[in-house]
mmCIF file of C-alpha atoms in Angstrom:
data_model
loop_
_atom_site.group_PDB
_atom_site.id
_atom_site.type_symbol
_atom_site.label_atom_id
_atom_site.label_comp_id
_atom_site.label_asym_id
_atom_site.label_seq_id
_atom_site.Cartn_x
_atom_site.Cartn_y
_atom_site.Cartn_z
ATOM 1 C CA MET A 1 145.799 -64.201 116.871
ATOM 2 C CA ALA A 2 143.140 -64.001 119.550
ATOM 3 C CA TYR A 3 140.076 -65.577 118.034
ATOM 4 C CA PRO A 4 138.542 -66.646 121.382
ATOM 5 C CA ILE A 5 137.626 -62.964 121.806
ATOM 6 C CA LYS A 6 135.641 -63.204 118.574
ATOM 7 C CA SER A 7 133.453 -65.773 120.229
ATOM 8 C CA PHE A 8 131.879 -63.066 122.445
ATOM 9 C CA PHE A 9 129.174 -62.818 119.805
ATOM 10 C CA TYR A 10 128.182 -66.398 119.213
ATOM 11 C CA LEU A 11 126.133 -68.948 121.122
ATOM 12 C CA ILE A 12 125.597 -72.647 120.626
ATOM 13 C CA ILE A 13 123.194 -74.169 123.145
ATOM 14 C CA ILE A 14 124.620 -77.072 125.141
ATOM 15 C CA THR A 15 122.411 -79.468 127.090
ATOM 16 C CA ALA A 16 124.529 -81.188 129.735
ATOM 17 C CA PHE A 17 124.229 -84.835 130.587
ATOM 18 C CA ILE A 18 126.575 -87.620 131.581
ATOM 19 C CA VAL A 19 126.669 -91.167 130.246
ATOM 20 C CA SER A 20 128.336 -93.752 132.486
ATOM 21 C CA CYS A 21 130.745 -96.204 130.988
ATOM 22 C CA SER A 22 133.655 -98.464 131.842
ATOM 23 C CA ASN A 23 137.198 -98.503 130.465
ATOM 24 C CA SER A 24 137.315 -102.232 129.862
ATOM 25 C CA GLY A 25 139.284 -103.204 126.763
ATOM 26 C CA LYS A 26 141.468 -100.088 126.816
ATOM 27 C CA GLN A 27 145.232 -100.320 127.076
ATOM 28 C CA TYR A 28 147.989 -97.780 127.472
ATOM 29 C CA PHE A 29 149.779 -96.979 124.242
ATOM 30 C CA THR A 30 153.357 -95.815 124.723
ATOM 31 C CA ASP A 31 155.728 -94.058 122.342
ATOM 32 C CA GLU A 32 159.125 -93.556 123.951
ATOM 33 C CA VAL A 33 160.453 -91.318 121.171
ATOM 34 C CA SER A 34 157.541 -88.919 121.580
ATOM 35 C CA ASP A 35 157.808 -89.395 125.361
ATOM 36 C CA PHE A 36 154.179 -90.091 126.278
ATOM 37 C CA LYS A 37 151.603 -92.747 127.016
ATOM 38 C CA ILE A 38 147.814 -92.612 126.787
ATOM 39 C CA LEU A 39 144.855 -94.959 127.159
ATOM 40 C CA PHE A 40 143.682 -95.911 123.646
ATOM 41 C CA PRO A 41 140.654 -98.221 123.164
ATOM 42 C CA GLY A 42 142.670 -100.200 120.610
ATOM 43 C CA LYS A 43 145.886 -100.136 118.613
ATOM 44 C CA PRO A 44 146.400 -96.794 116.803
ATOM 45 C CA THR A 45 147.950 -96.374 113.385
ATOM 46 C CA THR A 46 150.890 -94.049 112.791
ATOM 47 C CA SER A 47 151.023 -91.317 110.143
ATOM 48 C CA GLU A 48 152.634 -87.942 109.565
ATOM 49 C CA ARG A 49 150.984 -84.593 110.290
ATOM 50 C CA THR A 50 152.246 -81.126 109.371
ATOM 51 C CA ILE A 51 151.244 -77.820 110.981
ATOM 52 C CA VAL A 52 152.106 -74.460 109.470
ATOM 53 C CA PHE A 53 153.267 -71.814 111.953
ATOM 54 C CA PRO A 54 154.360 -68.219 111.262
ATOM 55 C CA PHE A 55 157.920 -69.347 111.939
ATOM 56 C CA GLY A 56 157.793 -72.368 109.619
ATOM 57 C CA SER A 57 156.135 -75.700 108.843
ATOM 58 C CA PHE A 58 156.823 -78.613 111.172
ATOM 59 C CA SER A 59 155.870 -82.267 110.935
ATOM 60 C CA GLY A 60 155.456 -84.967 113.523
ATOM 61 C CA LYS A 61 153.920 -88.335 114.213
ATOM 62 C CA LYS A 62 150.174 -88.766 114.549
ATOM 63 C CA PHE A 63 148.784 -91.798 116.364
ATOM 64 C CA SER A 64 145.095 -92.294 115.621
ATOM 65 C CA MET A 65 142.213 -94.705 115.380
ATOM 66 C CA GLU A 66 138.541 -94.611 114.439
ATOM 67 C CA THR A 67 135.773 -96.788 115.807
ATOM 68 C CA THR A 68 132.122 -97.474 115.066
ATOM 69 C CA THR A 69 131.408 -98.951 118.496
ATOM 70 C CA GLY A 70 131.203 -97.209 121.848
ATOM 71 C CA LEU A 71 130.413 -93.584 122.662
ATOM 72 C CA ASN A 72 133.168 -91.912 120.602
ATOM 73 C CA THR A 73 134.171 -92.066 116.956
ATOM 74 C CA SER A 74 137.872 -91.161 116.819
ATOM 75 C CA TYR A 75 140.968 -90.776 118.994
ATOM 76 C CA SER A 76 144.346 -89.246 118.179
ATOM 77 C CA VAL A 77 147.591 -87.885 119.597
ATOM 78 C CA THR A 78 150.069 -85.863 117.527
ATOM 79 C CA CYS A 79 153.578 -84.969 118.680
ATOM 80 C CA ILE A 80 155.497 -82.253 116.827
ATOM 81 C CA GLU A 81 159.017 -81.157 117.693
ATOM 82 C CA LEU A 82 159.539 -77.406 117.501
ATOM 83 C CA PRO A 83 162.782 -75.397 117.450
ATOM 84 C CA ALA A 84 164.297 -74.931 120.880
ATOM 85 C CA ASN A 85 163.216 -71.824 122.777
ATOM 86 C CA ILE A 86 160.593 -70.818 120.207
ATOM 87 C CA VAL A 87 158.214 -70.042 123.073
ATOM 88 C CA HIS A 88 158.827 -69.851 126.797
ATOM 89 C CA SER A 89 156.073 -70.557 129.309
ATOM 90 C CA ASP A 90 156.567 -67.049 130.668
ATOM 91 C CA SER A 91 156.083 -65.504 127.199
ATOM 92 C CA MET A 92 152.324 -65.390 127.663
ATOM 93 C CA ASN A 93 151.285 -63.663 124.463
ATOM 94 C CA LEU A 94 153.457 -65.906 122.285
ATOM 95 C CA LEU A 95 152.170 -68.973 124.105
ATOM 96 C CA SER A 96 148.552 -67.950 123.609
ATOM 97 C CA GLN A 97 149.173 -67.365 119.897
ATOM 98 C CA LEU A 98 150.881 -70.751 119.556
ATOM 99 C CA PHE A 99 147.858 -72.554 120.983
ATOM 100 C CA ALA A 100 145.465 -70.545 118.812
ATOM 101 C CA ILE A 101 147.381 -71.425 115.628
ATOM 102 C CA THR A 102 146.865 -75.139 116.294
ATOM 103 C CA GLN A 103 143.101 -74.557 115.980
ATOM 104 C CA ALA A 104 143.231 -72.756 112.632
ATOM 105 C CA ASP A 105 141.979 -75.805 110.703
ATOM 106 C CA TYR A 106 138.752 -76.122 112.704
ATOM 107 C CA LEU A 107 138.308 -72.363 112.816
ATOM 108 C CA GLN A 108 138.309 -72.354 109.018
ATOM 109 C CA GLN A 109 136.170 -75.493 108.741
ATOM 110 C CA PHE A 110 133.497 -74.764 111.361
ATOM 111 C CA GLY A 111 133.699 -70.975 111.693
ATOM 112 C CA GLU A 112 133.991 -68.899 114.850
ATOM 113 C CA GLY A 113 130.597 -70.137 116.064
ATOM 114 C CA GLY A 114 131.919 -73.690 116.119
ATOM 115 C CA LEU A 115 134.121 -73.018 119.145
ATOM 116 C CA ILE A 116 132.025 -73.891 122.204
ATOM 117 C CA ASN A 117 134.455 -73.524 125.107
ATOM 118 C CA THR A 118 138.124 -73.154 125.927
ATOM 119 C CA TRP A 119 139.825 -74.136 129.168
ATOM 120 C CA VAL A 120 143.274 -73.826 130.680
ATOM 121 C CA LYS A 121 144.893 -77.251 131.138
ATOM 122 C CA SER A 122 148.335 -78.539 132.070
ATOM 123 C CA VAL A 123 150.402 -81.708 132.217
ATOM 124 C CA ASN A 124 153.236 -81.831 134.787
ATOM 125 C CA LYS A 125 152.484 -78.096 135.093
ATOM 126 C CA TYR A 126 153.454 -77.510 131.455
ATOM 127 C CA PRO A 127 150.940 -75.151 129.818
ATOM 128 C CA GLY A 128 148.008 -76.312 127.746
ATOM 129 C CA ARG A 129 144.513 -75.524 126.482
ATOM 130 C CA GLU A 130 141.344 -77.473 125.861
ATOM 131 C CA TYR A 131 139.114 -76.536 122.911
ATOM 132 C CA VAL A 132 135.598 -77.888 122.421
ATOM 133 C CA TRP A 133 134.330 -77.692 118.824
ATOM 134 C CA ALA A 134 130.963 -78.472 117.244
ATOM 135 C CA ASP A 135 130.195 -79.358 113.640
ATOM 136 C CA ILE A 136 126.452 -78.716 113.921
ATOM 137 C CA ARG A 137 125.603 -79.578 110.325
ATOM 138 C CA ASN A 138 127.033 -83.076 110.639
ATOM 139 C CA ASN A 139 126.090 -83.736 114.278
ATOM 140 C CA LYS A 140 129.773 -84.067 115.214
ATOM 141 C CA GLY A 141 131.799 -82.769 118.118
ATOM 142 C CA TYR A 142 135.511 -82.681 118.902
ATOM 143 C CA THR A 143 137.423 -82.004 122.095
ATOM 144 C CA ARG A 144 141.090 -81.121 121.755
ATOM 145 C CA ARG A 145 143.870 -80.608 124.256
ATOM 146 C CA VAL A 146 147.160 -78.980 123.319
ATOM 147 C CA PHE A 147 150.272 -79.037 125.528
ATOM 148 C CA TYR A 148 153.574 -77.244 125.014
ATOM 149 C CA VAL A 149 156.387 -79.164 126.725
ATOM 150 C CA GLU A 150 159.842 -77.688 126.156
ATOM 151 C CA ASP A 151 160.545 -78.523 122.494
ATOM 152 C CA LYS A 152 157.434 -80.670 121.916
ATOM 153 C CA LEU A 153 153.874 -79.780 121.052
ATOM 154 C CA TYR A 154 151.268 -82.439 121.838
ATOM 155 C CA LEU A 155 147.823 -82.329 120.225
ATOM 156 C CA LEU A 156 145.172 -84.685 121.619
ATOM 157 C CA GLU A 157 141.740 -85.070 120.027
ATOM 158 C CA ILE A 158 138.641 -87.165 120.562
ATOM 159 C CA GLY A 159 135.622 -87.128 118.223
ATOM 160 C CA TYR A 160 131.999 -88.034 118.969
ATOM 161 C CA ASN A 161 128.422 -87.483 117.902
ATOM 162 C CA THR A 162 126.917 -84.398 119.539
ATOM 163 C CA SER A 163 124.339 -86.609 121.255
ATOM 164 C CA ASN A 164 127.295 -88.033 123.233
ATOM 165 C CA GLN A 165 129.141 -84.764 123.775
ATOM 166 C CA HIS A 166 129.327 -85.119 127.567
ATOM 167 C CA ASN A 167 130.134 -88.814 127.917
ATOM 168 C CA VAL A 168 132.730 -89.634 130.556
ATOM 169 C CA GLU A 169 135.019 -91.446 128.095
ATOM 170 C CA ILE A 170 136.047 -88.069 126.638
ATOM 171 C CA ASN A 171 137.882 -86.973 129.776
ATOM 172 C CA GLU A 172 138.913 -90.557 130.486
ATOM 173 C CA PHE A 173 140.963 -90.536 127.272
ATOM 174 C CA LEU A 174 142.293 -86.998 127.594
ATOM 175 C CA ASP A 175 143.112 -87.262 131.300
ATOM 176 C CA SER A 176 145.040 -90.505 130.752
ATOM 177 C CA PHE A 177 147.768 -88.644 128.815
ATOM 178 C CA GLN A 178 151.094 -88.829 130.683
ATOM 179 C CA LEU A 179 154.645 -87.712 129.987
ATOM 180 C CA LEU A 180 157.274 -90.435 130.433
ATOM 181 C CA SER A 181 160.385 -88.524 131.452
ATOM 182 C CA LYS A 182 159.598 -84.862 132.149
ATOM 183 C CA GLU A 183 159.774 -83.516 135.676
ATOM 184 C CA ILE A 184 157.354 -80.924 137.013
ATOM 185 C CA ASN A 185 157.709 -77.599 135.172
ATOM 186 C CA PRO A 186 159.376 -75.097 137.552
ATOM 187 C CA ASN A 187 157.864 -72.131 135.678
ATOM 188 C CA PRO A 188 154.165 -72.939 135.285
ATOM 189 C CA GLU A 189 151.531 -70.747 133.722
ATOM 190 C CA PRO A 190 149.444 -68.742 136.234
ATOM 191 C CA GLU A 191 146.155 -70.458 137.097
ATOM 192 C CA PRO A 192 143.201 -68.223 136.216
ATOM 193 C CA SER A 193 140.112 -68.095 138.391
ATOM 194 C CA ILE A 194 136.658 -68.531 136.879
ATOM 195 C CA PRO A 195 134.571 -65.377 137.346
ATOM 196 C CA VAL A 196 131.607 -65.649 139.706
ATOM 197 C CA LYS A 197 128.234 -64.239 138.702
ATOM 198 C CA LYS A 198 127.582 -61.195 140.892
ATOM 199 C CA PHE A 199 124.643 -59.592 139.120
ATOM 200 C CA VAL A 200 120.980 -60.041 138.276
ATOM 201 C CA ILE A 201 119.292 -59.045 135.033
ATOM 202 C CA ASP A 202 115.920 -59.730 133.446
ATOM 203 C CA PHE A 203 116.675 -62.080 130.570
ATOM 204 C CA PRO A 204 113.622 -62.739 128.342
ATOM 205 C CA GLY A 205 114.054 -66.504 128.801
ATOM 206 C CA ALA A 206 116.351 -69.341 129.801
ATOM 207 C CA THR A 207 120.046 -68.590 129.239
ATOM 208 C CA GLU A 208 123.173 -70.552 128.386
ATOM 209 C CA THR A 209 126.657 -69.864 129.718
ATOM 210 C CA ARG A 210 129.980 -70.192 127.894
ATOM 211 C CA ARG A 211 133.553 -69.750 129.113
ATOM 212 C CA MET A 212 136.490 -68.752 126.946
ATOM 213 C CA VAL A 213 140.173 -68.108 127.615
ATOM 214 C CA ILE A 214 141.668 -64.801 126.565
ATOM 215 C CA GLN A 215 145.146 -63.469 127.212
ATOM 216 C CA GLY A 216 145.413 -61.078 130.153
ATOM 217 C CA THR A 217 148.428 -59.011 131.121
ATOM 218 C CA THR A 218 149.467 -61.559 133.757
ATOM 219 C CA GLY A 219 148.479 -64.771 131.983
ATOM 220 C CA PRO A 220 145.370 -66.581 130.734
ATOM 221 C CA THR A 221 142.050 -65.092 131.843
ATOM 222 C CA TYR A 222 138.533 -66.493 131.640
ATOM 223 C CA ILE A 223 135.689 -64.511 130.157
ATOM 224 C CA VAL A 224 132.189 -65.760 130.931
ATOM 225 C CA THR A 225 129.236 -65.047 128.647
ATOM 226 C CA GLU A 226 125.648 -65.582 129.746
ATOM 227 C CA MET A 227 123.252 -65.198 126.836
ATOM 228 C CA TYR A 228 119.642 -65.663 125.831
ATOM 229 C CA LYS A 229 118.856 -66.323 122.191
ATOM 230 C CA PRO A 230 115.194 -66.320 121.104
ATOM 231 C CA ASN A 231 113.964 -69.756 120.091
ATOM 232 C CA SER A 232 111.220 -68.559 117.808
ATOM 233 C CA GLY A 233 112.339 -70.342 114.645
ATOM 234 C CA ARG A 234 113.267 -66.960 113.224
ATOM 235 C CA ARG A 235 116.538 -65.085 113.249
ATOM 236 C CA PHE A 236 115.110 -62.164 115.255
ATOM 237 C CA ASP A 237 112.364 -61.963 117.867
ATOM 238 C CA GLU A 238 109.300 -59.753 117.455
ATOM 239 C CA PHE A 239 111.264 -56.773 118.797
ATOM 240 C CA GLY A 240 114.039 -57.098 116.221
ATOM 241 C CA ASN A 241 116.585 -58.599 118.635
ATOM 242 C CA PHE A 242 118.859 -61.562 117.903
ATOM 243 C CA ALA A 243 120.415 -62.139 121.345
ATOM 244 C CA TYR A 244 120.702 -60.658 124.841
ATOM 245 C CA GLY A 245 123.843 -61.168 126.913
ATOM 246 C CA VAL A 246 126.327 -60.223 129.604
ATOM 247 C CA ASN A 247 130.107 -60.721 129.374
ATOM 248 C CA TYR A 248 132.148 -60.528 132.565
ATOM 249 C CA ILE A 249 135.839 -60.922 133.443
ATOM 250 C CA ASP A 250 137.538 -61.090 136.835
ATOM 251 C CA PHE A 251 140.538 -58.729 136.772
ATOM 252 C CA GLN A 252 141.478 -59.111 140.428
ATOM 253 C CA LYS A 253 145.089 -59.978 139.579
ATOM 254 C CA GLU A 254 145.491 -57.446 136.801
ATOM 255 C CA GLU A 255 147.270 -54.098 136.739
ATOM 256 C CA ILE A 256 143.968 -52.346 136.032
ATOM 257 C CA LEU A 257 143.303 -52.246 139.782
ATOM 258 C CA LYS A 258 146.234 -49.871 140.238
ATOM 259 C CA MET A 259 145.239 -47.546 137.417
ATOM 260 C CA PRO A 260 143.809 -44.076 138.010
ATOM 261 C CA GLU A 261 140.206 -43.648 136.874
ATOM 262 C CA ASP A 262 140.987 -42.060 133.507
ATOM 263 C CA LEU A 263 143.336 -44.918 132.559
ATOM 264 C CA GLN A 264 140.762 -47.475 133.727
ATOM 265 C CA ARG A 265 138.209 -45.928 131.387
ATOM 266 C CA ASN A 266 140.668 -46.058 128.507
ATOM 267 C CA PHE A 267 141.386 -49.706 129.389
ATOM 268 C CA ILE A 268 137.652 -50.466 129.226
ATOM 269 C CA TYR A 269 137.361 -48.830 125.824
ATOM 270 C CA GLU A 270 140.369 -50.630 124.368
ATOM 271 C CA ASN A 271 139.588 -54.102 125.756
ATOM 272 C CA ALA A 272 135.785 -54.219 125.679
ATOM 273 C CA VAL A 273 135.103 -52.090 122.610
ATOM 274 C CA ASN A 274 137.904 -51.077 120.276
ATOM 275 C CA SER A 275 140.103 -54.220 120.132
ATOM 276 C CA PRO A 276 137.212 -56.713 119.766
ATOM 277 C CA MET A 277 135.703 -54.576 117.002
ATOM 278 C CA ILE A 278 138.995 -54.421 115.107
ATOM 279 C CA GLN A 279 139.543 -58.174 115.472
ATOM 280 C CA ASN A 280 136.000 -58.930 114.289
ATOM 281 C CA GLY A 281 136.000 -56.470 111.409
ATOM 282 C CA GLY A 282 133.238 -54.507 113.122
ATOM 283 C CA ARG A 283 132.494 -50.843 112.562
ATOM 284 C CA ILE A 284 131.794 -48.543 115.493
ATOM 285 C CA ILE A 285 128.883 -46.171 114.909
ATOM 286 C CA SER A 286 129.098 -44.278 118.199
ATOM 287 C CA ASN A 287 130.660 -44.305 121.677
ATOM 288 C CA LEU A 288 129.007 -42.225 124.402
ATOM 289 C CA GLU A 289 129.546 -41.828 128.124
ATOM 290 C CA SER A 290 126.518 -43.140 129.993
ATOM 291 C CA THR A 291 125.489 -44.921 133.197
ATOM 292 C CA ILE A 292 124.207 -48.361 134.165
ATOM 293 C CA ASN A 293 123.032 -49.280 137.656
ATOM 294 C CA GLY A 294 124.513 -45.983 138.838
ATOM 295 C CA ASN A 295 127.941 -46.721 137.367
ATOM 296 C CA TRP A 296 129.814 -44.847 134.651
ATOM 297 C CA CYS A 297 129.974 -46.819 131.397
ATOM 298 C CA ILE A 298 130.773 -46.591 127.709
ATOM 299 C CA GLU A 299 127.657 -47.068 125.571
ATOM 300 C CA THR A 300 128.597 -48.430 122.164
ATOM 301 C CA LYS A 301 126.715 -48.914 118.936
ATOM 302 C CA ALA A 302 128.420 -50.839 116.156
ATOM 303 C CA LEU A 303 127.852 -53.078 113.166
ATOM 304 C CA ILE A 304 129.318 -56.593 113.289
ATOM 305 C CA LEU A 305 129.271 -59.749 111.171
ATOM 306 C CA ASN A 306 129.867 -57.891 107.903
ATOM 307 C CA GLY A 307 127.271 -55.290 108.788
ATOM 308 C CA GLN A 308 124.468 -57.825 109.278
ATOM 309 C CA ILE A 309 123.979 -57.302 113.038
ATOM 310 C CA GLU A 310 123.712 -54.157 115.130
ATOM 311 C CA PHE A 311 125.655 -54.398 118.387
ATOM 312 C CA THR A 312 124.561 -52.279 121.368
ATOM 313 C CA ALA A 313 126.490 -52.550 124.627
ATOM 314 C CA LYS A 314 127.271 -50.856 127.917
ATOM 315 C CA SER A 315 130.762 -51.639 129.242
ATOM 316 C CA PHE A 316 132.069 -50.727 132.696
ATOM 317 C CA PHE A 317 134.431 -51.749 135.496
ATOM 318 C CA LYS A 318 133.196 -52.350 139.046
ATOM 319 C CA ASN A 319 134.543 -54.270 142.051
ATOM 320 C CA LYS A 320 137.425 -55.852 140.085
ATOM 321 C CA TYR A 321 135.122 -57.036 137.280
ATOM 322 C CA LEU A 322 134.789 -55.822 133.719
ATOM 323 C CA TYR A 323 131.147 -56.080 132.593
ATOM 324 C CA GLN A 324 129.582 -55.732 129.171
ATOM 325 C CA VAL A 325 125.778 -55.821 128.881
ATOM 326 C CA LEU A 326 124.804 -56.262 125.249
ATOM 327 C CA VAL A 327 121.977 -56.778 122.795
ATOM 328 C CA LEU A 328 122.390 -57.941 119.191
ATOM 329 C CA SER A 329 119.672 -56.659 116.875
ATOM 330 C CA ALA A 330 118.631 -56.228 113.287
ATOM 331 C CA VAL A 331 120.296 -53.236 111.652
ATOM 332 C CA THR A 332 118.607 -49.943 112.726
ATOM 333 C CA LYS A 333 116.568 -51.834 115.370
ATOM 334 C CA GLY A 334 118.991 -51.501 118.284
ATOM 335 C CA ASP A 335 117.067 -48.698 119.997
ATOM 336 C CA ASN A 336 113.922 -50.757 120.532
ATOM 337 C CA PRO A 337 112.262 -50.491 123.994
ATOM 338 C CA THR A 338 112.871 -54.160 124.870
ATOM 339 C CA SER A 339 116.615 -53.718 124.375
ATOM 340 C CA LYS A 340 116.634 -50.662 126.635
ATOM 341 C CA GLU A 341 114.537 -52.381 129.305
ATOM 342 C CA PHE A 342 116.908 -55.329 129.328
ATOM 343 C CA MET A 343 119.951 -53.127 129.932
ATOM 344 C CA GLU A 344 118.175 -51.030 132.558
ATOM 345 C CA SER A 345 117.290 -54.191 134.512
ATOM 346 C CA PHE A 346 120.975 -54.939 135.253
ATOM 347 C CA ARG A 347 121.771 -54.861 138.971
ATOM 348 C CA LEU A 348 124.906 -55.814 140.889
ATOM 349 C CA LYS A 349 124.318 -58.049 143.883
#
């Protein structure tokens, strides 16, 4: 399972702001059996929660509370014991799949567009992820952190109204999570670097940026998407386009740097075109060799989202970065002049 890759094609606009607050009235809640403590704003209740994995269903204790006062609406921590050695921190693909499975409920409830961001996190250098979800219809947001610590899986969650989605109490709660007895993990997950924007392009308007975690060959890797979506009140702008964007990934630690040119081009096709299309149920119409900013690229046309959107993209590798310049359009409208002008305006700094 690699659904963060699916989120290449979705954008939810986030307006950042910070609300100051104090942590008065909060106390550490400790559960010695589950081996953790965390700063709850009150006394949580205890219940049972079950998660279904490909290797079986496992239950654990859930500590939770809801509140109608303050900036957030709900807090919870779940601890589930898994079979020993089901995943090692050096088994990167298995670890990534394990984290993704824990998000299956919200993926089904809110859809792929509900996932706003993912981040790499850790506790005592044990591997973890942070997932930010939005329930747009109900003005709700949820931030989750998942940690895998030897034979335990910890799932932290805080809920809030989207108007409070950047309040400081979110990280205050999540960052207060501590293990009671575990030493520092001697085999931590590699720390990925966040790609730096090294290009200019003529977007039609103000853009938004999202970061997601995908699984690279040497560990977790960030993909950054900068995208403009017309705010015309209609699905498509007057040119027939739905969105304009650039995806970019820093592969400076990957084996791709050692590949000969023909293998690099095959890597680009598989990772920027073929695999995402298969995972999204897309259908490739054509792949052609082309150029962008004087660089060789693969120019792709495809249908995505059950054939409702035409996907046009140029994908290439340059200076340790994999780039994908894309336009999403109405079906049969992908060749419009505005789409071509947007792609031709791409320049590396």
